[in-house]
């Protein structure tokens, strides 16, 4: 018969008893399939739908009519000392989730599936508010037709026709942690199917078909997460802050902002901090040593508006950023999530960041000022013209946006943002590429910008036919730390994405660091 067969791979070294949830198990039935020892668990469950309570007291309705019966099953097959758990119905509930090999189904699918016959992909963006999407096509196609941005998105799952399968009875495979394969199946086939899945899991041919798939991987393995968190708090407890820092996990409206507060003592006024700094946080909040991840998740950093009212905050852990080498791999903590970074990918991103020219404009220090306050102070209408909070309305969009924050007399469109997490800085890079694209394609944009510049000595005189471009794009970041400009890794990834787009439009892109003093 043809069924949709679902399979999980249990972690290496874990025995059958430890992999299963004893509270949800039925009695084990030992069976042997073609000489392969297996364990079978079948459990019957009863339930009533929640909505049945609406009609319980109606005369003539038998309450038993609402009771439904279902059966779930689990078949554990041992192949080469690896346990494969085939689930039926809700049999997945009998497995301990942390004993399952993460990413097993995705790798098997990438190896078994035909890269030119993909049906759908699930992907997630690397943002604070992750956009999880499923893309499907009307006919099987190549991954390139799904508009997948390998340096901006994580592949979560994929569904494809199995390579070299007959068109008459073609198999379809999909997977993330589990693998689901629609195939002809009988009881005596399960050991052979498990062997086939193990071979596919161990194969690395997917790296030729999808060379980008291992660039950025979300870490979900509980034991690895625990190890990474322990290494991160070890840095905190030893006072080593070079590779761990804090930053706001969301964009701050500095026009309605008094400061961050690390702790509030009864009967005392809050102490405001214009920006987040890890060493200052440790000194002011005096957390109990040793610092633990649970403590970081319980304690909060608060933010106060311009009226000095508490408008909420975030767990300290969500503000933490960390770049951590472990077992010859690089891991990144960003917005409360850990990621494993491919070394070749990491090297290419860092090389691109280092290759961008540093702007030679001498920006005055910001001396702890807020973003808008600083921009208004240095905009004299001659060297710098202020365009912050000056909105343009591109035709046909219904949206408004800032063209840039400053226009310089040396033909630079300058975008300024105070240092923050990757999601905060992505707003800066996105603003630059989106606004520049509108300048190229909507003549009304230049007219609207020049309308805002009427009371200054500067104006925009852009000609889309110019080659090379007269204007350049400067991405300037207000940063407290001493030394060269430092960006979180995912900010560098985001920067590369938008900078390449700007370069393809013909513009030169430069970076600038605005020091605090």
PDB file of C-alpha atoms in Angstrom, residues 268-414:
ATOM      1  CA  UNK A 268      14.946  56.309  44.597  1.00  0.00           C
ATOM      2  CA  UNK A 269      14.671  57.974  41.207  1.00  0.00           C
ATOM      3  CA  UNK A 270      15.693  55.747  38.288  1.00  0.00           C
ATOM      4  CA  UNK A 271      19.190  56.204  36.857  1.00  0.00           C
ATOM      5  CA  UNK A 272      18.930  56.742  33.097  1.00  0.00           C
ATOM      6  CA  UNK A 273      21.505  55.466  30.601  1.00  0.00           C
ATOM      7  CA  UNK A 274      21.471  56.837  27.068  1.00  0.00           C
ATOM      8  CA  UNK A 275      22.715  53.537  25.641  1.00  0.00           C
ATOM      9  CA  UNK A 276      23.241  49.951  26.694  1.00  0.00           C
ATOM     10  CA  UNK A 277      26.668  48.917  27.922  1.00  0.00           C
ATOM     11  CA  UNK A 278      27.398  45.501  29.429  1.00  0.00           C
ATOM     12  CA  UNK A 279      30.106  46.525  31.897  1.00  0.00           C
ATOM     13  CA  UNK A 280      27.907  49.373  33.142  1.00  0.00           C
ATOM     14  CA  UNK A 281      24.937  47.036  33.474  1.00  0.00           C
ATOM     15  CA  UNK A 282      26.952  44.584  35.593  1.00  0.00           C
ATOM     16  CA  UNK A 283      28.287  47.406  37.782  1.00  0.00           C
ATOM     17  CA  UNK A 284      24.917  49.100  38.317  1.00  0.00           C
ATOM     18  CA  UNK A 285      22.574  46.128  38.607  1.00  0.00           C
ATOM     19  CA  UNK A 286      24.991  44.070  40.747  1.00  0.00           C
ATOM     20  CA  UNK A 287      23.604  40.650  39.711  1.00  0.00           C
ATOM     21  CA  UNK A 288      24.187  37.778  42.110  1.00  0.00           C
ATOM     22  CA  UNK A 289      27.276  35.758  41.177  1.00  0.00           C
ATOM     23  CA  UNK A 290      27.612  33.449  39.466  1.00  0.00           C
ATOM     24  CA  UNK A 291      25.332  34.909  36.796  1.00  0.00           C
ATOM     25  CA  UNK A 292      23.030  32.279  35.275  1.00  0.00           C
ATOM     26  CA  UNK A 293      20.958  32.148  32.078  1.00  0.00           C
ATOM     27  CA  UNK A 294      17.784  31.828  34.165  1.00  0.00           C
ATOM     28  CA  UNK A 295      18.686  35.043  35.961  1.00  0.00           C
ATOM     29  CA  UNK A 296      19.282  36.813  32.627  1.00  0.00           C
ATOM     30  CA  UNK A 297      15.865  35.643  31.440  1.00  0.00           C
ATOM     31  CA  UNK A 298      14.152  36.821  34.660  1.00  0.00           C
ATOM     32  CA  UNK A 299      15.780  40.237  35.010  1.00  0.00           C
ATOM     33  CA  UNK A 300      14.737  43.100  32.778  1.00  0.00           C
ATOM     34  CA  UNK A 301      16.239  46.194  31.220  1.00  0.00           C
ATOM     35  CA  UNK A 302      13.597  48.909  31.199  1.00  0.00           C
ATOM     36  CA  UNK A 303      13.077  51.812  28.823  1.00  0.00           C
ATOM     37  CA  UNK A 304      11.509  55.161  29.731  1.00  0.00           C
ATOM     38  CA  UNK A 305       9.858  57.648  27.417  1.00  0.00           C
ATOM     39  CA  UNK A 306      10.474  61.396  27.220  1.00  0.00           C
ATOM     40  CA  UNK A 307       8.093  61.933  30.156  1.00  0.00           C
ATOM     41  CA  UNK A 308      10.246  59.545  32.211  1.00  0.00           C
ATOM     42  CA  UNK A 309       7.508  56.944  32.343  1.00  0.00           C
ATOM     43  CA  UNK A 310       8.301  53.241  32.247  1.00  0.00           C
ATOM     44  CA  UNK A 311       7.116  51.931  28.852  1.00  0.00           C
ATOM     45  CA  UNK A 312       8.278  48.338  29.271  1.00  0.00           C
ATOM     46  CA  UNK A 313      11.504  46.577  28.504  1.00  0.00           C
ATOM     47  CA  UNK A 314      13.038  43.216  27.679  1.00  0.00           C
ATOM     48  CA  UNK A 315      14.591  40.283  29.511  1.00  0.00           C
ATOM     49  CA  UNK A 316      18.338  40.878  29.693  1.00  0.00           C
ATOM     50  CA  UNK A 317      18.871  37.632  27.768  1.00  0.00           C
ATOM     51  CA  UNK A 318      17.023  39.073  24.746  1.00  0.00           C
ATOM     52  CA  UNK A 319      19.468  41.987  24.740  1.00  0.00           C
ATOM     53  CA  UNK A 320      22.517  39.708  24.827  1.00  0.00           C
ATOM     54  CA  UNK A 321      24.758  39.279  21.795  1.00  0.00           C
ATOM     55  CA  UNK A 322      27.653  36.856  21.657  1.00  0.00           C
ATOM     56  CA  UNK A 323      30.084  35.471  19.101  1.00  0.00           C
ATOM     57  CA  UNK A 324      31.444  32.201  20.414  1.00  0.00           C
ATOM     58  CA  UNK A 325      33.926  29.637  19.013  1.00  0.00           C
ATOM     59  CA  UNK A 326      33.130  26.101  20.161  1.00  0.00           C
ATOM     60  CA  UNK A 327      34.507  22.789  18.866  1.00  0.00           C
ATOM     61  CA  UNK A 328      35.982  24.479  15.756  1.00  0.00           C
ATOM     62  CA  UNK A 329      32.607  26.064  14.929  1.00  0.00           C
ATOM     63  CA  UNK A 330      31.407  29.656  15.260  1.00  0.00           C
ATOM     64  CA  UNK A 331      28.122  30.337  17.040  1.00  0.00           C
ATOM     65  CA  UNK A 332      26.186  33.595  17.219  1.00  0.00           C
ATOM     66  CA  UNK A 333      23.651  34.657  19.868  1.00  0.00           C
ATOM     67  CA  UNK A 334      21.275  37.207  18.390  1.00  0.00           C
ATOM     68  CA  UNK A 335      17.882  38.335  19.768  1.00  0.00           C
ATOM     69  CA  UNK A 336      17.735  35.376  22.145  1.00  0.00           C
ATOM     70  CA  UNK A 337      18.529  32.726  19.500  1.00  0.00           C
ATOM     71  CA  UNK A 338      21.722  30.780  18.808  1.00  0.00           C
ATOM     72  CA  UNK A 339      22.973  30.094  15.264  1.00  0.00           C
ATOM     73  CA  UNK A 340      25.832  28.019  13.896  1.00  0.00           C
ATOM     74  CA  UNK A 341      27.813  29.828  11.186  1.00  0.00           C
ATOM     75  CA  UNK A 342      29.706  28.070   8.397  1.00  0.00           C
ATOM     76  CA  UNK A 343      33.380  29.130   8.575  1.00  0.00           C
ATOM     77  CA  UNK A 344      33.685  29.800   4.823  1.00  0.00           C
ATOM     78  CA  UNK A 345      30.500  31.871   4.865  1.00  0.00           C
ATOM     79  CA  UNK A 346      31.644  33.755   7.966  1.00  0.00           C
ATOM     80  CA  UNK A 347      34.972  34.526   6.298  1.00  0.00           C
ATOM     81  CA  UNK A 348      33.329  35.868   3.134  1.00  0.00           C
ATOM     82  CA  UNK A 349      30.968  38.112   5.141  1.00  0.00           C
ATOM     83  CA  UNK A 350      33.822  39.536   7.238  1.00  0.00           C
ATOM     84  CA  UNK A 351      35.977  40.065   4.140  1.00  0.00           C
ATOM     85  CA  UNK A 352      33.194  42.059   2.494  1.00  0.00           C
ATOM     86  CA  UNK A 353      32.747  44.171   5.618  1.00  0.00           C
ATOM     87  CA  UNK A 354      36.471  44.903   5.778  1.00  0.00           C
ATOM     88  CA  UNK A 355      36.609  45.732   2.052  1.00  0.00           C
ATOM     89  CA  UNK A 356      34.090  48.602   2.272  1.00  0.00           C
ATOM     90  CA  UNK A 357      35.731  52.043   2.289  1.00  0.00           C
ATOM     91  CA  UNK A 358      35.623  54.021   5.515  1.00  0.00           C
ATOM     92  CA  UNK A 359      34.181  57.478   5.043  1.00  0.00           C
ATOM     93  CA  UNK A 360      36.637  60.364   5.349  1.00  0.00           C
ATOM     94  CA  UNK A 361      34.021  62.869   6.552  1.00  0.00           C
ATOM     95  CA  UNK A 362      34.930  64.017  10.064  1.00  0.00           C
ATOM     96  CA  UNK A 363      31.765  63.644  12.101  1.00  0.00           C
ATOM     97  CA  UNK A 364      31.779  65.471  15.448  1.00  0.00           C
ATOM     98  CA  UNK A 365      31.390  63.197  18.525  1.00  0.00           C
ATOM     99  CA  UNK A 366      27.833  62.737  19.746  1.00  0.00           C
ATOM    100  CA  UNK A 367      28.638  63.077  23.475  1.00  0.00           C
ATOM    101  CA  UNK A 368      25.776  60.827  24.556  1.00  0.00           C
ATOM    102  CA  UNK A 369      23.154  62.768  22.607  1.00  0.00           C
ATOM    103  CA  UNK A 370      20.102  61.090  21.144  1.00  0.00           C
ATOM    104  CA  UNK A 371      20.014  60.445  17.425  1.00  0.00           C
ATOM    105  CA  UNK A 372      17.706  63.286  16.413  1.00  0.00           C
ATOM    106  CA  UNK A 373      19.341  65.749  18.794  1.00  0.00           C
ATOM    107  CA  UNK A 374      22.763  64.999  17.336  1.00  0.00           C
ATOM    108  CA  UNK A 375      21.576  65.348  13.734  1.00  0.00           C
ATOM    109  CA  UNK A 376      19.919  68.696  14.428  1.00  0.00           C
ATOM    110  CA  UNK A 377      23.059  69.976  16.118  1.00  0.00           C
ATOM    111  CA  UNK A 378      25.477  69.225  13.284  1.00  0.00           C
ATOM    112  CA  UNK A 379      23.106  70.196  10.432  1.00  0.00           C
ATOM    113  CA  UNK A 380      24.181  73.772   9.664  1.00  0.00           C
ATOM    114  CA  UNK A 381      22.496  73.895   6.248  1.00  0.00           C
ATOM    115  CA  UNK A 382      25.864  74.355   4.554  1.00  0.00           C
ATOM    116  CA  UNK A 383      28.111  71.374   5.327  1.00  0.00           C
ATOM    117  CA  UNK A 384      25.207  69.147   6.356  1.00  0.00           C
ATOM    118  CA  UNK A 385      21.533  69.578   5.511  1.00  0.00           C
ATOM    119  CA  UNK A 386      18.985  67.904   7.786  1.00  0.00           C
ATOM    120  CA  UNK A 387      16.592  65.412   6.213  1.00  0.00           C
ATOM    121  CA  UNK A 388      15.809  63.410   9.359  1.00  0.00           C
ATOM    122  CA  UNK A 389      12.024  63.249   9.900  1.00  0.00           C
ATOM    123  CA  UNK A 390      11.510  64.905   6.491  1.00  0.00           C
ATOM    124  CA  UNK A 391       9.133  62.540   4.737  1.00  0.00           C
ATOM    125  CA  UNK A 392       8.834  61.724   1.074  1.00  0.00           C
ATOM    126  CA  UNK A 393       5.903  59.894  -0.516  1.00  0.00           C
ATOM    127  CA  UNK A 394       6.934  57.792  -3.538  1.00  0.00           C
ATOM    128  CA  UNK A 395       4.204  57.581  -6.142  1.00  0.00           C
ATOM    129  CA  UNK A 396       1.947  54.561  -6.170  1.00  0.00           C
ATOM    130  CA  UNK A 397       3.115  53.155  -2.823  1.00  0.00           C
ATOM    131  CA  UNK A 398       0.885  54.805  -0.216  1.00  0.00           C
ATOM    132  CA  UNK A 399       3.912  54.833   2.080  1.00  0.00           C
ATOM    133  CA  UNK A 400       6.173  57.515   3.455  1.00  0.00           C
ATOM    134  CA  UNK A 401       9.879  57.242   4.245  1.00  0.00           C
ATOM    135  CA  UNK A 402      12.954  59.304   5.004  1.00  0.00           C
ATOM    136  CA  UNK A 403      15.227  59.737   2.008  1.00  0.00           C
ATOM    137  CA  UNK A 404      18.266  59.955   4.295  1.00  0.00           C
ATOM    138  CA  UNK A 405      19.256  61.665   7.562  1.00  0.00           C
ATOM    139  CA  UNK A 406      21.833  64.122   6.259  1.00  0.00           C
ATOM    140  CA  UNK A 407      22.928  65.458   2.883  1.00  0.00           C
ATOM    141  CA  UNK A 408      26.550  66.612   2.829  1.00  0.00           C
ATOM    142  CA  UNK A 409      28.074  69.316   0.650  1.00  0.00           C
ATOM    143  CA  UNK A 410      30.494  66.642  -0.641  1.00  0.00           C
ATOM    144  CA  UNK A 411      27.644  64.726  -2.343  1.00  0.00           C
ATOM    145  CA  UNK A 412      26.975  62.040   0.249  1.00  0.00           C
ATOM    146  CA  UNK A 413      23.580  60.668   1.216  1.00  0.00           C
ATOM    147  CA  UNK A 414      24.205  59.930   4.908  1.00  0.00           C
TER     148      UNK A 414
END
